[in-house]
Tab-separated table of C-alpha atoms and ligand atoms in Angstrom:
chain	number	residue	atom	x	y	z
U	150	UNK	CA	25.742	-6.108	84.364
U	151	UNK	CA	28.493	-5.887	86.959
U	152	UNK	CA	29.624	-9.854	87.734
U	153	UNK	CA	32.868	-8.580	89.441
U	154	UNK	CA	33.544	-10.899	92.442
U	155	UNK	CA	33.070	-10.543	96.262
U	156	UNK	CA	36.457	-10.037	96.709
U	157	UNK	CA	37.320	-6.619	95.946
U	158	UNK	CA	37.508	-4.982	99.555
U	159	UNK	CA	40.768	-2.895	99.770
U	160	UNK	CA	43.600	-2.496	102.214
U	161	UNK	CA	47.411	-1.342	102.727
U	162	UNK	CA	50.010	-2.456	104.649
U	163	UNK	CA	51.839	-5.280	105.331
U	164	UNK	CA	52.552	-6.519	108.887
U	165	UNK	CA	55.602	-8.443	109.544
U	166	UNK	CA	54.429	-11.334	111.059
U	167	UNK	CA	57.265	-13.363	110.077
U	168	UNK	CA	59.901	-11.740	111.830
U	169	UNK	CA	60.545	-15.040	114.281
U	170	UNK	CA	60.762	-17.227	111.137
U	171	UNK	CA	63.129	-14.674	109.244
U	172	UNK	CA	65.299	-14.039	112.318
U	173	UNK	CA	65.806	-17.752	112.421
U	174	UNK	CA	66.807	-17.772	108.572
U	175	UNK	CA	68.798	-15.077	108.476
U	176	UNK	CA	70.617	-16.938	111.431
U	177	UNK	CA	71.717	-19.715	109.508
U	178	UNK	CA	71.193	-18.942	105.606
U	179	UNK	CA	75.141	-17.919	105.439
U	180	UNK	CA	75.877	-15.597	102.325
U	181	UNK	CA	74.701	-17.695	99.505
U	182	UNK	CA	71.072	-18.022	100.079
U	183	UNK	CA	70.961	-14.085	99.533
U	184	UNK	CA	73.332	-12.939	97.005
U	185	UNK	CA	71.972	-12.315	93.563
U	186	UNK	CA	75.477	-13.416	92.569
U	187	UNK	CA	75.169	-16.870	94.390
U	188	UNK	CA	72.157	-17.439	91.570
U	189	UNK	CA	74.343	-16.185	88.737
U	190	UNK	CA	77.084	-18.392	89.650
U	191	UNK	CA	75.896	-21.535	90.391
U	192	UNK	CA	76.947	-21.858	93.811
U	193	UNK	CA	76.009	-24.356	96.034
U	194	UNK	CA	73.694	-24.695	98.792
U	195	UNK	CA	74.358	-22.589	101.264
U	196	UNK	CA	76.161	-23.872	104.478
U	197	UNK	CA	74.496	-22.665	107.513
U	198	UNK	CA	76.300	-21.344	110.546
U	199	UNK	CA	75.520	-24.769	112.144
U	200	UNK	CA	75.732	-26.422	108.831
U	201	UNK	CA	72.511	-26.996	108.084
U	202	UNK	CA	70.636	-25.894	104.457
U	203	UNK	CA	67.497	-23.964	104.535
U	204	UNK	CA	64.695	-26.151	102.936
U	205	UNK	CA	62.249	-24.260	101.065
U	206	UNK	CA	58.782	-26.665	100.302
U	207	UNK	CA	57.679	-25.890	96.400
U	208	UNK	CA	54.087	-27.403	95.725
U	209	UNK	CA	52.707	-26.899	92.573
U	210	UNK	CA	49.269	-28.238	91.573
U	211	UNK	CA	49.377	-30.303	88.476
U	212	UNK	CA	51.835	-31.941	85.778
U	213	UNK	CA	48.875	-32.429	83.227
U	214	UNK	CA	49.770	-28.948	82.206
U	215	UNK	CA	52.791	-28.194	80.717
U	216	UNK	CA	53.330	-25.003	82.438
U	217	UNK	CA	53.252	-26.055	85.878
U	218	UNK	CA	55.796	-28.425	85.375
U	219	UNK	CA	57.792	-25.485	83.810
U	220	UNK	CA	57.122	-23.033	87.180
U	221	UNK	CA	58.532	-25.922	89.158
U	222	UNK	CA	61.216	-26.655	87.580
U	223	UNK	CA	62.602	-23.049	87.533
U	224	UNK	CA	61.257	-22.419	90.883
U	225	UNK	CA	63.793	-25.228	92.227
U	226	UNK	CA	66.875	-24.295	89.949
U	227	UNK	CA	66.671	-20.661	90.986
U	228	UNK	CA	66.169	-21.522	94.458
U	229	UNK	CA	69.184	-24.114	94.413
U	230	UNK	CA	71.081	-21.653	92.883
U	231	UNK	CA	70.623	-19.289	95.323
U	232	UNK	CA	71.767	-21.759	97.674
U	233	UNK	CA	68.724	-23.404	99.338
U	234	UNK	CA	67.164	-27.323	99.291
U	235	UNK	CA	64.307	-27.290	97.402
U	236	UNK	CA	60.808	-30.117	97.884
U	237	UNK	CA	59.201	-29.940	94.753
U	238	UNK	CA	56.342	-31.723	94.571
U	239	UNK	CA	52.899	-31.466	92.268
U	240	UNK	CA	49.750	-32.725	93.564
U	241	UNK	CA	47.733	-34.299	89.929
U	242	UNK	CA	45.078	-31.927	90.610
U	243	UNK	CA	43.950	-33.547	93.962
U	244	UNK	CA	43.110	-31.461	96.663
U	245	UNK	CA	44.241	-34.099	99.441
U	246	UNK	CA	47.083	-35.216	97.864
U	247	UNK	CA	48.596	-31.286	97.710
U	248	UNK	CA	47.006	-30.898	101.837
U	249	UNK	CA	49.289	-34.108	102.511
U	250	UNK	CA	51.841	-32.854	100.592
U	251	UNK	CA	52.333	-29.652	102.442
U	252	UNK	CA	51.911	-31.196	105.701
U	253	UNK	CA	54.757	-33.588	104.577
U	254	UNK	CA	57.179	-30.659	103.958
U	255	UNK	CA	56.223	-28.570	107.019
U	256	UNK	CA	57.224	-31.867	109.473
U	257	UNK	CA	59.977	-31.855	107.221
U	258	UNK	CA	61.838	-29.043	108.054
U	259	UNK	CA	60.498	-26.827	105.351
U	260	UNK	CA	61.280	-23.396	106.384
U	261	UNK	CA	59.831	-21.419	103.773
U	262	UNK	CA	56.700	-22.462	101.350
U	263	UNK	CA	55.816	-21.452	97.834
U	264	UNK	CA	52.646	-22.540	97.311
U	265	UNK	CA	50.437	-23.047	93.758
U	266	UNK	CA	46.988	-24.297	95.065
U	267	UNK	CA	44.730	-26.099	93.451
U	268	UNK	CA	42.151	-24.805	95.467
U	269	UNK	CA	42.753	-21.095	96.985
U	270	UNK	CA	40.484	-22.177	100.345
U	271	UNK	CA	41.743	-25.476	100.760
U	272	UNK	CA	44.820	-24.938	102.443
U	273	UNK	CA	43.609	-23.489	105.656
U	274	UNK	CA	44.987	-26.083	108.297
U	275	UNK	CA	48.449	-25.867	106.389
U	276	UNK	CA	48.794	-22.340	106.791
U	277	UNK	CA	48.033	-22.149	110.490
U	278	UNK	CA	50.410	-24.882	111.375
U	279	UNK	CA	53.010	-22.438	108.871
U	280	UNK	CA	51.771	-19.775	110.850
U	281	UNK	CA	52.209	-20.929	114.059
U	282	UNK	CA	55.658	-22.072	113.234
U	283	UNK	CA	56.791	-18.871	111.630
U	284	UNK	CA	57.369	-19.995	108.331
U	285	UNK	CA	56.495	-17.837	105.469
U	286	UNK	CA	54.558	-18.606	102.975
U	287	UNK	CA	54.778	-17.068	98.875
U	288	UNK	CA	51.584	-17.860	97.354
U	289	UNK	CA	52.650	-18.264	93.631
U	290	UNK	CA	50.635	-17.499	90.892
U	291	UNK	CA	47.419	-18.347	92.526
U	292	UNK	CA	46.198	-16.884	95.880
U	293	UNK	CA	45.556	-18.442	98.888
U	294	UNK	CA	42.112	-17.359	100.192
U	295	UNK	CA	41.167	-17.001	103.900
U	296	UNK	CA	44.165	-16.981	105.873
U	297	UNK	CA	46.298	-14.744	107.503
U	298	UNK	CA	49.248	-16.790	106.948
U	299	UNK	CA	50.177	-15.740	103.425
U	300	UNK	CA	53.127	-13.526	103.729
U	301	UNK	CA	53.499	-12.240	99.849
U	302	UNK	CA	52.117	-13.055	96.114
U	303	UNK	CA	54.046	-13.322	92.770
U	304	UNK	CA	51.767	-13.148	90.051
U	305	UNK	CA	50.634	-11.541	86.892
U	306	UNK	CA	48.513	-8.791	86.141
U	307	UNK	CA	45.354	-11.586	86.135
U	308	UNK	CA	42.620	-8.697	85.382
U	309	UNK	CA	44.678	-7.314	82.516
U	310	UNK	CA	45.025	-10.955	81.024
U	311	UNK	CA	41.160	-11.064	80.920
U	312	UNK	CA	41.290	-8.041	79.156
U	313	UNK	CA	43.670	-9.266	76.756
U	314	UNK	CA	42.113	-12.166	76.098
U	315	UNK	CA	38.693	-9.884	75.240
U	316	UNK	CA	40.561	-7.906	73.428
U	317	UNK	CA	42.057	-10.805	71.176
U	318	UNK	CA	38.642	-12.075	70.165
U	319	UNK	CA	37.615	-8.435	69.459
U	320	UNK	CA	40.306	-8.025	67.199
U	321	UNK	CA	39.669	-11.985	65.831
U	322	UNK	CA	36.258	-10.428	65.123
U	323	UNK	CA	37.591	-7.187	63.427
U	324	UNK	CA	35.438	-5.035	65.792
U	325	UNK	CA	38.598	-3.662	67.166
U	326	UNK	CA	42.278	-3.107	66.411
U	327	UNK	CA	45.376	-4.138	68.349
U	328	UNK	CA	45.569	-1.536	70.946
U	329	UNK	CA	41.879	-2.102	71.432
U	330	UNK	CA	40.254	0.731	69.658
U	331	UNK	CA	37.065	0.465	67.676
U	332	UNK	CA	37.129	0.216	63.873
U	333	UNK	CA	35.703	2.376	61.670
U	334	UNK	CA	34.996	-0.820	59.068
U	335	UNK	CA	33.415	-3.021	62.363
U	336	UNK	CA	30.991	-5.637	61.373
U	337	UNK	CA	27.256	-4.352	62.479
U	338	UNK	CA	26.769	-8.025	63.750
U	339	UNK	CA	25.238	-9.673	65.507
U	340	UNK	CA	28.137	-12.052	65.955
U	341	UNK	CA	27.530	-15.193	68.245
U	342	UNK	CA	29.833	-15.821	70.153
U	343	UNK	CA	30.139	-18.128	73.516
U	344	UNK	CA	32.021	-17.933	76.841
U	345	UNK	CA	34.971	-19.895	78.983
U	346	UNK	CA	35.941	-19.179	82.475
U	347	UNK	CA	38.646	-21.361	84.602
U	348	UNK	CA	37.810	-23.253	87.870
U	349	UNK	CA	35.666	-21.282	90.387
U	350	UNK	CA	37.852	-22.352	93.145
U	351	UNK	CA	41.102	-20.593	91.290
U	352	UNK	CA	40.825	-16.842	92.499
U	353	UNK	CA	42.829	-16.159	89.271
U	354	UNK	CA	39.858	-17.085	87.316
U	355	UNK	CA	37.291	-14.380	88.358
U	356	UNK	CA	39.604	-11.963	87.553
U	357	UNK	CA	40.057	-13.391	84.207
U	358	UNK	CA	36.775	-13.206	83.591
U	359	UNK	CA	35.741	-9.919	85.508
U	360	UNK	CA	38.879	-8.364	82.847
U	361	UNK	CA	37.226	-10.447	79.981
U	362	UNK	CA	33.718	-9.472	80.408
U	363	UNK	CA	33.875	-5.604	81.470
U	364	UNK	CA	35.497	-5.622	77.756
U	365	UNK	CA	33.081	-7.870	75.951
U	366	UNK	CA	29.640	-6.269	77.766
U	367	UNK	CA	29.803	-3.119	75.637
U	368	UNK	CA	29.506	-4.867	72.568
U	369	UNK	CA	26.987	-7.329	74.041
U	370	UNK	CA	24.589	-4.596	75.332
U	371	UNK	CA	25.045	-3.126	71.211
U	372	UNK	CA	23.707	-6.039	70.559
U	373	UNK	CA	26.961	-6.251	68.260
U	374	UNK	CA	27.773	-9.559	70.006
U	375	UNK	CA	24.799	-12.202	71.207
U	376	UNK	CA	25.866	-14.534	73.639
U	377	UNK	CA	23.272	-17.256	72.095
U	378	UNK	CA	23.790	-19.957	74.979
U	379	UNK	CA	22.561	-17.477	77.228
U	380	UNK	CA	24.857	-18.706	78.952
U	381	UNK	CA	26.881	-15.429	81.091
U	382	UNK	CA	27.553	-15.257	84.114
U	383	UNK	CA	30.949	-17.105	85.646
U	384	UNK	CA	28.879	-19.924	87.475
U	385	UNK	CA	27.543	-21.016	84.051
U	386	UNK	CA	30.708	-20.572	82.259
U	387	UNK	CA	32.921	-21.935	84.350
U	388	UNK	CA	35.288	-25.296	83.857
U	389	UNK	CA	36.096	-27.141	87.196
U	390	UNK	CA	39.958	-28.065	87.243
U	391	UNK	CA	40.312	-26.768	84.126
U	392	UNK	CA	39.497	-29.284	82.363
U	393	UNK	CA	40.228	-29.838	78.260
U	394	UNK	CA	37.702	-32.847	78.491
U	395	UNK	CA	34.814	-30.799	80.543
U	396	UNK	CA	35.144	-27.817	78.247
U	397	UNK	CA	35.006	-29.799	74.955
U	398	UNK	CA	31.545	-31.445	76.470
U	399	UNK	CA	30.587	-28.200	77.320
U	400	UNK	CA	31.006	-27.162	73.810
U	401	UNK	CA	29.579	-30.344	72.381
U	402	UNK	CA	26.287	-29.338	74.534
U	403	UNK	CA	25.645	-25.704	73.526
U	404	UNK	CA	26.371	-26.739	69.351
U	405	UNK	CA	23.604	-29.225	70.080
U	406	UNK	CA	21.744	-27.138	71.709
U	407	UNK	CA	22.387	-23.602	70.003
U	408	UNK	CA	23.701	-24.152	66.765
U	409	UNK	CA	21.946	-26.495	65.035
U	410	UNK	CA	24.883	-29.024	65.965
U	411	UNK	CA	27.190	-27.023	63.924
U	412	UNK	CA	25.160	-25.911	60.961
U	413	UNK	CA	24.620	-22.167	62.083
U	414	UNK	CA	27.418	-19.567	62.446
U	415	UNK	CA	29.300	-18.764	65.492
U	416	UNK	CA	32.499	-16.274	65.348
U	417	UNK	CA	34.084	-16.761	68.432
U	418	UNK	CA	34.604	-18.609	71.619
U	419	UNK	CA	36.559	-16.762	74.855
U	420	UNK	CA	38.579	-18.938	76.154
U	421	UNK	CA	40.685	-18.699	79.386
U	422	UNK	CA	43.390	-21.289	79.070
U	423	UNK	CA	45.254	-23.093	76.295
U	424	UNK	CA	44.014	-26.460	77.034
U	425	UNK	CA	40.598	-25.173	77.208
U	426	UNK	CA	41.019	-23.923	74.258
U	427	UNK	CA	41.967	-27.206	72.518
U	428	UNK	CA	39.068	-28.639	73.922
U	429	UNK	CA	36.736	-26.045	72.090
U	430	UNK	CA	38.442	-26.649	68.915
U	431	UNK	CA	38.111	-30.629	68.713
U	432	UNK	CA	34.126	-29.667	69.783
U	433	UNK	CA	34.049	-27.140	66.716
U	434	UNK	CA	36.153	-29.248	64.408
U	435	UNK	CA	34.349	-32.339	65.481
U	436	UNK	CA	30.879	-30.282	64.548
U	437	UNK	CA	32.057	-29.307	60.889
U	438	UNK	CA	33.108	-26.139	61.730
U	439	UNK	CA	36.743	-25.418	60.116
U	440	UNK	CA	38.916	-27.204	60.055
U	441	UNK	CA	41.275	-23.830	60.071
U	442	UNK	CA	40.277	-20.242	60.656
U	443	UNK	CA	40.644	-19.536	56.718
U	444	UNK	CA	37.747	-21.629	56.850
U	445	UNK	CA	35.328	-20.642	59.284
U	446	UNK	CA	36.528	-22.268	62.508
U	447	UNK	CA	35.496	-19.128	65.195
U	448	UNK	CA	38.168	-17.654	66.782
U	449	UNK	CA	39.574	-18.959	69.785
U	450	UNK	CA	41.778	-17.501	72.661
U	451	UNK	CA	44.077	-18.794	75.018
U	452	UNK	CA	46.264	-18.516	77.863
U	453	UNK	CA	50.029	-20.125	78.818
U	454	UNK	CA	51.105	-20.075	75.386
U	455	UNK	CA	51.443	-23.795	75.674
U	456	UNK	CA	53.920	-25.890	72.893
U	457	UNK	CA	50.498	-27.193	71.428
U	458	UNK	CA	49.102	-24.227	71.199
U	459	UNK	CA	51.551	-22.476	69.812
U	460	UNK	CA	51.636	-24.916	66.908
U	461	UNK	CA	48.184	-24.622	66.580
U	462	UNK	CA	48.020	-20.414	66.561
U	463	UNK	CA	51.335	-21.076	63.589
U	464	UNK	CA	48.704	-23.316	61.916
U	465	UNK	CA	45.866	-20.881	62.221
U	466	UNK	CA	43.601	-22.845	63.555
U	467	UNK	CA	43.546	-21.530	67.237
U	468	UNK	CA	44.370	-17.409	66.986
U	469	UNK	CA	46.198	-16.522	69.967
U	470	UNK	CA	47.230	-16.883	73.793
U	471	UNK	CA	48.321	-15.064	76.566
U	472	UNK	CA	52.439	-15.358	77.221
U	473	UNK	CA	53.223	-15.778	80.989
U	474	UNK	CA	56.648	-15.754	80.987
U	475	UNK	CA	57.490	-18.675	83.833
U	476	UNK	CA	61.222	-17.988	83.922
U	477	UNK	CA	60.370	-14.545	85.237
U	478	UNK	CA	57.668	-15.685	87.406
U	479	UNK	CA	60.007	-18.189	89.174
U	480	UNK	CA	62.710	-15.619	89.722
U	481	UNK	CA	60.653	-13.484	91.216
U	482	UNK	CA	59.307	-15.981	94.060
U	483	UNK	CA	62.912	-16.971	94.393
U	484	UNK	CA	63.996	-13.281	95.233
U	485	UNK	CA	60.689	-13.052	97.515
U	486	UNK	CA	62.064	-16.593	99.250
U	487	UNK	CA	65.486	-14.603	99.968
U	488	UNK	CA	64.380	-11.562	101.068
U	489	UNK	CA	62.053	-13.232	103.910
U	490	UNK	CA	64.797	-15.323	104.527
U	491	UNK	CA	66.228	-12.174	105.329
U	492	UNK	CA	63.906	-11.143	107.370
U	493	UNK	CA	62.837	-8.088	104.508
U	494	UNK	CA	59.407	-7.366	103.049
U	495	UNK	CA	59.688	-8.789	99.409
U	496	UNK	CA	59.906	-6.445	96.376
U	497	UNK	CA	55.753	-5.173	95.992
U	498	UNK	CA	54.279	-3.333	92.972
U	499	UNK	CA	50.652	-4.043	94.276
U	500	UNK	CA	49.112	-3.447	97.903
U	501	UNK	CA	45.687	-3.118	97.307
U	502	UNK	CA	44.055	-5.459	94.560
U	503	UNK	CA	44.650	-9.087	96.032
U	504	UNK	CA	42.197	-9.413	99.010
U	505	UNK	CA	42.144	-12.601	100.201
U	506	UNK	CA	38.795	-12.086	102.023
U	507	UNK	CA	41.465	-11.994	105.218
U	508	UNK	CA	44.013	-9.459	104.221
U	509	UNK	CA	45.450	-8.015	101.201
U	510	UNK	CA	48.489	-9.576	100.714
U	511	UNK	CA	51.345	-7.787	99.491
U	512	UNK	CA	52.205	-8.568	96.004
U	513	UNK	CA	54.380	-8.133	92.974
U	514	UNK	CA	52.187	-8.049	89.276
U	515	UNK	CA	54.352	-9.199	86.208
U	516	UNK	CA	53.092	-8.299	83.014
U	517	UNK	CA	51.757	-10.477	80.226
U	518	UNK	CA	52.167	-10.726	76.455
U	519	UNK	CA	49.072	-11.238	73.756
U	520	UNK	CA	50.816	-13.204	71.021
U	521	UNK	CA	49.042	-13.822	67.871
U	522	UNK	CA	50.379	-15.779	64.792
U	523	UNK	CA	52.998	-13.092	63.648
U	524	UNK	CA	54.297	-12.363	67.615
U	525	UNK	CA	55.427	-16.336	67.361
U	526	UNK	CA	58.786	-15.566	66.001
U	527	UNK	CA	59.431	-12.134	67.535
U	528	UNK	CA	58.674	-13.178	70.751
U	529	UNK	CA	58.238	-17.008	71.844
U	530	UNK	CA	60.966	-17.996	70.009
U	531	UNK	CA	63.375	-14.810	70.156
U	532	UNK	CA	63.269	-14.784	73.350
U	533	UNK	CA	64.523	-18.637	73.938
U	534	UNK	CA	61.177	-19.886	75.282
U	535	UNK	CA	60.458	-22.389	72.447
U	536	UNK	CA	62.792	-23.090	69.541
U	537	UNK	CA	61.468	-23.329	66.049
U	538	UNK	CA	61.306	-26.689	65.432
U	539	UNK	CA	59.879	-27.485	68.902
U	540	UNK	CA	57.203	-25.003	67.236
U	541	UNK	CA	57.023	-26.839	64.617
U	542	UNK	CA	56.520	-30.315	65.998
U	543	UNK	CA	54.383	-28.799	69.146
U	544	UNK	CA	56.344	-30.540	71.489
U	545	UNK	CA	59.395	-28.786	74.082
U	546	UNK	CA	61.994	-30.546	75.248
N	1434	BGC	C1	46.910	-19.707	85.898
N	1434	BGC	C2	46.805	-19.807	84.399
N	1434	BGC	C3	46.514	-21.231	83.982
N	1434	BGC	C4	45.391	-21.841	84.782
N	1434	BGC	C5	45.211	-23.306	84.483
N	1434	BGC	C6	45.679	-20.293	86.510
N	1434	BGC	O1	45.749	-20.168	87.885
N	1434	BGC	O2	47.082	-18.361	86.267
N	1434	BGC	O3	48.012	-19.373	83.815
N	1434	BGC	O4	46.126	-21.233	82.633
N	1434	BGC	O5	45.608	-21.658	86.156
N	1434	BGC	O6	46.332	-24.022	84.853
């Protein structure tokens, strides 16, 4: 079965459009909104040749999840580093509230947007008046659908994290190994196991689960894996807003329904996001499954490596997540924000994948991590993005 999503047609190129908008920055950004230096030092906002600061509008969708608030937060330090006056604002999830939002910051003086939508087709309106007015717009982390007016995209590889996240549960299920090869000593099955996706109006999602399922299908077609819900395709699986609450009803519904409320075995769940994921577990836990993976709780993935999570992966009870490293995220749509400021084409690594049923918009694809229990140490809290006792307690500063 092929479920990949309409929006696959391909393209190159990318047309400067906002060449009125950057000639107008470049006028008045001075030397500190460009300098990689400025952002290393610290330096204040940048004076403009009439004295006036180049406001960049940040809206980010939601503070219920941890790592939003983390992607706006570095978004604005880089960017005020670099020299600029940063709007951050987050929109709880509410498509009118982010509209509003954006409006807000365009009749104030915004003269560059970085935009995280809630919904990738709701933003429309905004983007023509940006368009019109020659302001650029980085879609960041999630695209913008059906407008012209989206001049670049800093993301991560989103197919590859469905693949990862596949490939996590695989190995959860011993079928495969690390690097994703097929072991020798593989259970015959059948395994059940059930399916997550994110919100259908997230682009990022069908490629999650386009990656996810192109890597699972082999094994279902074996009949290795039985998907006992029947329950497949992305409509079915999907959780609007993302919602912990949604998917642990969801859950709830098929254990009733499928599992004899709990009594009959299921191995693993595919799960697209970290507080998904802790919505499957309190349905699992809740149905006497558990309460750790030494004790039958299926497997569970994740994504955002999230401080809860991450306790919960050190306690085996959830086993693993996708790392999206946000520092590196948010320095990358602060160098895109100075180079169009500069009237450049940002740095690109991708000009073909992300269609956005208008044009493919240029983009730049960081990659992601797969961290299990034993990559905790090595790698969430080596490389400073959690300490160990924020581990520990599952809270971050
Ligand atoms: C992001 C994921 C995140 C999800 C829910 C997606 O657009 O790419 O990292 O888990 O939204 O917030």
């Amino acid at each position: 079965m092929n479920i990949r999503h309409p929006f696959g047609k391909r393209a190159t190129g990318f047309a400067a459009v906002f060449a009125a908008a950057a000639l107008t920055l470049t006028a008045c950004s001075g030397g500190g909104a460009g300098a990689g230096g400025a952002a290393e030092s610290g330096a204040a906002p940048a004076p403009a040749g009439d004295g006036e600061v180049i406001k960049v509008g940040v809206a980010m969708p939601t503070q219920t999840s941890e790592r939003w608030i983390a992607d706006g937060e570095a978004v604005k330090k880089g960017l005020e580093e670099a020299g600029f006056e940063v709007d951050l604002q987050f929109a709880n999830d509410d498509i009118p509230t982010q509209t509003q939002q954006v409006d807000q910051m365009i009749t104030s003086g915004a003269k560059v947007l970085v935009i995280a939508a809630i919904d990738g087709t709701a933003l429309s309106s905004q983007l023509d008046t940006a368009g019109a007015a020659g302001i650029p717009v980085v879609s960041y982390d999630r695209l913008i659908r059906d407008n012209e007016n989206v001049s670049h995209y800093v993301s991560f590889d989103n197919y590859k994290v469905g693949v990862a996240q596949a490939n996590a549960l695989l190995v959860g299920l011993g079928l495969v190994d690390k690097d994703g090869n097929e072991k020798a000593d593989a259970p015959k099955g059948p395994l059940n196991i059930e399916l997550f996706a994110g919100s259908l109006d997230d682009n990022n999602s069908h490629f999650f689960y386009d990656g996810a399922f192109d890597t699972l299908n082999p094994f279902i077609e074996k009949g290795v894996l039985v998907v006992k819900s029947g329950q497949t395709t992305i409509d079915q699986v999907a959780t609007l807003r993302w919602s912990q609450e949604a998917a642990q009803k969801r859950m709830e519904d098929i254990l009733t329904s499928n599992y004899g409320g709990g009594s009959e075995p299921l191995a693993g769940v595919l799960s697209p996001y970290d507080g998904i994921s802790r919505g499957i577990i309190t349905a699992l836990q809740g149905a006497g499954y558990g309460p750790g993976l030494d004790k039958g709780l299926p497997v569970v993935t994740g994504q955002d490596a999230e401080i809860a999570s991450v306790k919960l992966i050190n306690d085996g009870i959830q086993q693993s997540t996708i790392f999206k490293d946000t520092r590196t995220l948010a320095k990358q749509a602060v160098k895109a924000v100075e180079a169009l400021g500069k009237g450049k084409e940002p740095e690109v690594n991708d000009s073909t994948t992300y269609d956005n049923g208008v044009k493919v918009v240029p983009s730049y694809l960081l990659d992601v991590q797969t961290i299990y229990k034993e990559d905790i140490e090595p790698i969430i809290i080596g490389s400073g993005y959690y300490t160990a006792e924020e581990v520990a307690a599952g809270l971050a500063e």
